[in-house]
PDB file of C-alpha atoms in Angstrom:
ATOM      1  CA  MET A1222       0.000   0.000   0.000  1.00 48.00           C
ATOM      2  CA  ALA A1223       1.871   3.057  -1.250  1.00 60.00           C
ATOM      3  CA  SER A1224       1.078   6.507   0.051  1.00 74.00           C
ATOM      4  CA  ASN A1225       2.269   9.795  -1.335  1.00 76.00           C
ATOM      5  CA  PHE A1226       4.104  12.627   0.322  1.00 79.00           C
ATOM      6  CA  THR A1227       5.218  15.924  -1.057  1.00 81.00           C
ATOM      7  CA  GLY A1228       8.772  17.174  -0.811  1.00 80.00           C
ATOM      8  CA  SER A1229      10.104  20.729  -0.890  1.00 77.00           C
ATOM      9  CA  ASN A1230       9.595  21.074  -4.667  1.00 81.00           C
ATOM     10  CA  GLY A1231       5.974  19.946  -4.404  1.00 84.00           C
ATOM     11  CA  LEU A1232       5.387  22.280  -1.471  1.00 82.00           C
ATOM     12  CA  LEU A1233       6.874  25.206  -3.409  1.00 83.00           C
ATOM     13  CA  TYR A1234       4.649  24.339  -6.378  1.00 87.00           C
ATOM     14  CA  LEU A1235       1.544  24.163  -4.144  1.00 86.00           C
ATOM     15  CA  LEU A1236       2.329  27.495  -2.473  1.00 85.00           C
ATOM     16  CA  GLN A1237       2.783  29.133  -5.878  1.00 86.00           C
ATOM     17  CA  LYS A1238      -0.665  27.825  -6.891  1.00 87.00           C
ATOM     18  CA  ILE A1239      -2.174  29.229  -3.666  1.00 88.00           C
ATOM     19  CA  LYS A1240      -0.484  32.595  -4.226  1.00 85.00           C
ATOM     20  CA  LEU A1241      -1.809  32.711  -7.799  1.00 86.00           C
ATOM     21  CA  ALA A1242      -5.315  31.739  -6.638  1.00 85.00           C
ATOM     22  CA  PHE A1243      -5.388  34.613  -4.147  1.00 84.00           C
ATOM     23  CA  ALA A1244      -3.816  37.167  -6.505  1.00 83.00           C
ATOM     24  CA  GLY A1245      -7.246  38.400  -7.603  1.00 78.00           C
ATOM     25  CA  LYS A1246      -8.726  38.852  -4.150  1.00 80.00           C
ATOM     26  CA  VAL A1247      -9.881  42.258  -2.963  1.00 76.00           C
ATOM     27  CA  ASP A1248      -7.967  43.671  -0.022  1.00 76.00           C
ATOM     28  CA  LYS A1249      -9.721  45.128   2.993  1.00 75.00           C
ATOM     29  CA  VAL A1250      -9.839  48.918   3.036  1.00 74.00           C
ATOM     30  CA  ASP A1251      -9.829  50.664   6.423  1.00 75.00           C
ATOM     31  CA  GLY A1252     -13.029  52.574   7.113  1.00 69.00           C
ATOM     32  CA  LYS A1253     -15.031  50.714   4.471  1.00 68.00           C
ATOM     33  CA  GLY A1254     -17.880  48.336   5.283  1.00 66.00           C
ATOM     34  CA  LEU A1255     -19.660  45.757   3.205  1.00 59.00           C
ATOM     35  CA  SER A1256     -20.266  46.745  -0.380  1.00 58.00           C
ATOM     36  CA  THR A1257     -23.881  45.469  -0.269  1.00 58.00           C
ATOM     37  CA  ASN A1258     -26.512  45.315   2.460  1.00 60.00           C
ATOM     38  CA  ASP A1259     -27.623  41.672   2.507  1.00 67.00           C
ATOM     39  CA  LEU A1260     -29.805  42.228   5.576  1.00 75.00           C
ATOM     40  CA  THR A1261     -33.443  42.281   4.467  1.00 81.00           C
ATOM     41  CA  ASP A1262     -35.681  45.116   5.573  1.00 82.00           C
ATOM     42  CA  GLU A1263     -37.934  42.573   7.310  1.00 86.00           C
ATOM     43  CA  LEU A1264     -35.069  41.115   9.361  1.00 85.00           C
ATOM     44  CA  LYS A1265     -33.727  44.575  10.166  1.00 81.00           C
ATOM     45  CA  GLN A1266     -37.176  45.576  11.482  1.00 83.00           C
ATOM     46  CA  LYS A1267     -37.345  42.434  13.676  1.00 83.00           C
ATOM     47  CA  ILE A1268     -34.015  43.370  15.234  1.00 80.00           C
ATOM     48  CA  LEU A1269     -35.170  46.928  15.865  1.00 79.00           C
ATOM     49  CA  ASN A1270     -38.447  45.652  17.405  1.00 77.00           C
ATOM     50  CA  ALA A1271     -36.586  43.321  19.785  1.00 76.00           C
ATOM     51  CA  GLY A1272     -35.763  46.282  22.004  1.00 69.00           C
ATOM     52  CA  ASP A1273     -33.227  46.402  24.798  1.00 68.00           C
ATOM     53  CA  SER A1274     -32.356  43.444  26.986  1.00 67.00           C
ATOM     54  CA  SER A1275     -31.532  43.790  30.643  1.00 69.00           C
ATOM     55  CA  PHE A1276     -29.931  40.335  30.784  1.00 68.00           C
ATOM     56  CA  SER A1277     -26.269  40.738  31.641  1.00 73.00           C
ATOM     57  CA  GLY A1278     -25.313  37.194  30.730  1.00 74.00           C
ATOM     58  CA  ASN A1279     -24.748  36.242  34.380  1.00 80.00           C
ATOM     59  CA  TYR A1280     -26.335  33.079  35.730  1.00 76.00           C
ATOM     60  CA  SER A1281     -27.548  34.966  38.797  1.00 74.00           C
ATOM     61  CA  ASP A1282     -29.802  37.131  36.591  1.00 74.00           C
ATOM     62  CA  LEU A1283     -31.923  34.108  35.630  1.00 77.00           C
ATOM     63  CA  THR A1284     -35.245  33.717  37.411  1.00 76.00           C
ATOM     64  CA  ASP A1285     -35.908  30.456  39.290  1.00 77.00           C
ATOM     65  CA  ALA A1286     -32.329  29.310  38.668  1.00 78.00           C
ATOM     66  CA  PRO A1287     -31.283  26.290  40.773  1.00 77.00           C
ATOM     67  CA  THR A1288     -28.646  27.059  43.371  1.00 76.00           C
ATOM     68  CA  GLU A1289     -27.781  23.466  44.365  1.00 77.00           C
ATOM     69  CA  VAL A1290     -26.347  20.770  42.103  1.00 71.00           C
ATOM     70  CA  SER A1291     -28.945  18.331  43.434  1.00 71.00           C
ATOM     71  CA  ALA A1292     -31.678  20.538  41.923  1.00 73.00           C
ATOM     72  CA  PHE A1293     -30.546  19.586  38.411  1.00 70.00           C
ATOM     73  CA  ASN A1294     -32.188  16.574  36.810  1.00 68.00           C
ATOM     74  CA  ASN A1295     -29.060  15.403  35.015  1.00 64.00           C
ATOM     75  CA  ASP A1296     -27.088  14.523  38.164  1.00 58.00           C
ATOM     76  CA  VAL A1297     -29.091  11.344  38.870  1.00 64.00           C
ATOM     77  CA  GLY A1298     -26.837   8.277  38.903  1.00 71.00           C
ATOM     78  CA  TYR A1299     -23.564  10.155  39.217  1.00 74.00           C
ATOM     79  CA  GLN A1300     -21.202   9.353  42.055  1.00 77.00           C
ATOM     80  CA  THR A1301     -19.598  11.743  44.481  1.00 79.00           C
ATOM     81  CA  ALA A1302     -15.813  12.076  44.716  1.00 81.00           C
ATOM     82  CA  ILE A1303     -15.898  10.033  47.933  1.00 86.00           C
ATOM     83  CA  GLN A1304     -17.881   7.236  46.229  1.00 84.00           C
ATOM     84  CA  VAL A1305     -15.404   7.150  43.340  1.00 82.00           C
ATOM     85  CA  ALA A1306     -12.405   7.008  45.702  1.00 80.00           C
ATOM     86  CA  GLU A1307     -14.033   4.159  47.663  1.00 84.00           C
ATOM     87  CA  ALA A1308     -14.722   2.224  44.453  1.00 81.00           C
ATOM     88  CA  ILE A1309     -11.101   2.596  43.346  1.00 78.00           C
ATOM     89  CA  ASN A1310      -9.773   1.522  46.749  1.00 78.00           C
ATOM     90  CA  ASN A1311     -12.058  -1.528  46.797  1.00 77.00           C
ATOM     91  CA  SER A1312     -11.281  -2.613  43.239  1.00 76.00           C
ATOM     92  CA  THR A1313      -9.130  -5.611  42.409  1.00 76.00           C
ATOM     93  CA  LYS A1314      -5.859  -4.506  40.924  1.00 82.00           C
ATOM     94  CA  ILE A1315      -4.094  -6.597  38.284  1.00 86.00           C
ATOM     95  CA  SER A1316      -0.453  -7.363  38.877  1.00 87.00           C
ATOM     96  CA  LYS A1317       2.167  -9.342  37.031  1.00 89.00           C
ATOM     97  CA  GLU A1318       4.423 -12.069  38.318  1.00 90.00           C
ATOM     98  CA  ILE A1319       7.419 -13.564  36.531  1.00 92.00           C
ATOM     99  CA  VAL A1320       7.409 -17.298  37.333  1.00 93.00           C
ATOM    100  CA  GLU A1321       9.469 -20.312  36.259  1.00 92.00           C
ATOM    101  CA  SER A1322       6.355 -22.507  35.930  1.00 92.00           C
ATOM    102  CA  LEU A1323       2.622 -21.974  36.100  1.00 92.00           C
ATOM    103  CA  PRO A1324       0.964 -22.514  39.475  1.00 93.00           C
ATOM    104  CA  GLU A1325      -1.790 -25.089  39.895  1.00 93.00           C
ATOM    105  CA  THR A1326      -5.121 -23.629  38.834  1.00 91.00           C
ATOM    106  CA  SER A1327      -6.462 -24.033  42.364  1.00 90.00           C
ATOM    107  CA  SER A1328      -3.681 -21.844  43.787  1.00 90.00           C
ATOM    108  CA  ALA A1329      -3.503 -19.296  40.916  1.00 92.00           C
ATOM    109  CA  LYS A1330      -4.783 -15.799  41.692  1.00 89.00           C
ATOM    110  CA  GLU A1331      -7.542 -14.239  39.563  1.00 86.00           C
ATOM    111  CA  ASN A1332      -5.852 -10.837  39.435  1.00 88.00           C
ATOM    112  CA  VAL A1333      -2.322 -11.917  38.424  1.00 91.00           C
ATOM    113  CA  ILE A1334      -0.754 -12.162  34.983  1.00 91.00           C
ATOM    114  CA  TYR A1335       1.787 -14.994  35.174  1.00 93.00           C
ATOM    115  CA  MET A1336       4.763 -14.397  32.874  1.00 90.00           C
ATOM    116  CA  ILE A1337       6.899 -17.374  31.851  1.00 91.00           C
ATOM    117  CA  LEU A1338      10.210 -16.946  30.062  1.00 88.00           C
ATOM    118  CA  LYS A1339      10.027 -18.463  26.571  1.00 85.00           C
ATOM    119  CA  GLU A1340      12.558 -21.108  25.675  1.00 82.00           C
ATOM    120  CA  ASN A1341      13.487 -19.396  22.399  1.00 79.00           C
ATOM    121  CA  GLY A1342      12.361 -15.858  23.153  1.00 72.00           C
ATOM    122  CA  THR A1343      14.339 -13.022  21.598  1.00 72.00           C
ATOM    123  CA  GLY A1344      14.326  -9.251  21.506  1.00 71.00           C
ATOM    124  CA  SER A1345      11.033  -7.908  22.799  1.00 72.00           C
ATOM    125  CA  ASP A1346       9.295 -11.312  22.745  1.00 76.00           C
ATOM    126  CA  VAL A1347      10.663 -13.202  25.742  1.00 85.00           C
ATOM    127  CA  TYR A1348       7.544 -13.986  27.872  1.00 87.00           C
ATOM    128  CA  ASP A1349       4.228 -15.800  27.467  1.00 88.00           C
ATOM    129  CA  GLU A1350       1.449 -14.354  29.640  1.00 90.00           C
ATOM    130  CA  TYR A1351      -1.197 -16.453  31.408  1.00 92.00           C
ATOM    131  CA  MET A1352      -4.264 -15.584  33.507  1.00 92.00           C
ATOM    132  CA  ILE A1353      -7.169 -17.413  35.081  1.00 90.00           C
ATOM    133  CA  VAL A1354     -10.014 -17.325  32.527  1.00 89.00           C
ATOM    134  CA  ASN A1355     -13.241 -19.217  33.260  1.00 89.00           C
ATOM    135  CA  GLY A1356     -11.562 -21.177  36.029  1.00 88.00           C
ATOM    136  CA  LYS A1357      -8.425 -22.306  34.168  1.00 90.00           C
ATOM    137  CA  LEU A1358      -5.060 -20.840  33.183  1.00 91.00           C
ATOM    138  CA  GLU A1359      -5.114 -19.552  29.615  1.00 91.00           C
ATOM    139  CA  LEU A1360      -2.428 -18.034  27.421  1.00 90.00           C
ATOM    140  CA  VAL A1361      -3.650 -14.460  27.004  1.00 87.00           C
ATOM    141  CA  GLY A1362      -0.690 -12.898  25.260  1.00 82.00           C
ATOM    142  CA  ASN A1363       3.003 -12.613  24.847  1.00 74.00           C
ATOM    143  CA  SER A1364       5.501  -9.815  24.710  1.00 67.00           C
ATOM    144  CA  GLU A1365       5.913 -10.022  20.935  1.00 71.00           C
ATOM    145  CA  VAL A1366       5.528  -6.770  19.059  1.00 72.00           C
ATOM    146  CA  ASP A1367       4.005  -7.263  15.602  1.00 74.00           C
ATOM    147  CA  LEU A1368       4.648  -4.305  13.313  1.00 77.00           C
ATOM    148  CA  ASN A1369       2.953  -5.847  10.262  1.00 80.00           C
ATOM    149  CA  GLY A1370       0.659  -3.356   8.638  1.00 79.00           C
ATOM    150  CA  TYR A1371       2.642  -0.335   9.792  1.00 81.00           C
ATOM    151  CA  TRP A1372       4.127   2.010   7.221  1.00 80.00           C
ATOM    152  CA  ASN A1373       7.780   2.338   6.461  1.00 80.00           C
ATOM    153  CA  GLU A1374       9.740   4.449   3.986  1.00 81.00           C
ATOM    154  CA  SER A1375       9.225   1.997   1.116  1.00 81.00           C
ATOM    155  CA  ASN A1376       5.466   2.685   1.331  1.00 80.00           C
ATOM    156  CA  LEU A1377       5.983   6.358   0.427  1.00 83.00           C
ATOM    157  CA  SER A1378       6.454   7.964  -2.970  1.00 84.00           C
ATOM    158  CA  GLU A1379       6.774  11.666  -3.680  1.00 84.00           C
ATOM    159  CA  MET A1380       3.737  13.327  -5.252  1.00 84.00           C
ATOM    160  CA  SER A1381       4.175  14.776  -8.711  1.00 86.00           C
ATOM    161  CA  ASN A1382       3.005  18.247  -9.683  1.00 88.00           C
ATOM    162  CA  SER A1383       0.266  16.684 -11.835  1.00 88.00           C
ATOM    163  CA  GLU A1384      -1.035  14.779  -8.777  1.00 85.00           C
ATOM    164  CA  ILE A1385      -1.094  18.081  -6.856  1.00 85.00           C
ATOM    165  CA  ASP A1386      -2.991  19.624  -9.819  1.00 86.00           C
ATOM    166  CA  ASN A1387      -5.553  16.803  -9.708  1.00 84.00           C
ATOM    167  CA  ILE A1388      -6.140  17.315  -5.975  1.00 82.00           C
ATOM    168  CA  TRP A1389      -6.268  21.100  -6.437  1.00 81.00           C
ATOM    169  CA  ASN A1390      -8.821  20.796  -9.244  1.00 81.00           C
ATOM    170  CA  THR A1391     -10.949  18.412  -7.189  1.00 77.00           C
ATOM    171  CA  VAL A1392     -11.080  20.878  -4.287  1.00 72.00           C
ATOM    172  CA  PHE A1393     -11.516  24.107  -6.231  1.00 73.00           C
ATOM    173  CA  THR A1394     -13.891  22.982  -8.981  1.00 69.00           C
ATOM    174  CA  GLU A1395     -16.615  21.512  -6.751  1.00 51.00           C
TER     175      GLU A1395
END
């Protein structure tokens, strides 16, 4: 799967296209407003009829505004900071243990990952990892790192100016 990148020549080419595209723009002139009034008379009249507002934008200016969090309907089911801390303290934490052989299932702990050195392990793949799953020790992973599917330099090719033109035309002709 090849993907394209653009180098300094492609970037220079793209910036020249952008500069050319904006060459015909009209610059802002100090003291000048819009050249046309797109606001309809009807909408302008609605705005004028709206009158003044005494609302300052402060929450305290609202009438019948709740003053306690418990008065809001959306706080049902949420836990307090104390409840969260208690839940964390009472949770079972997973730990790892490097062992020479797996323990008997009856003496294995539910919250431990047992790591056994592989006979032919190399590099970053030297351990097999086991845990109690449905009442028995199961291989749940290893320390192997699989980089298949990741990009490397051979997956990249520099974009040509014609490819940049095709992308440009797709964006600016729709």
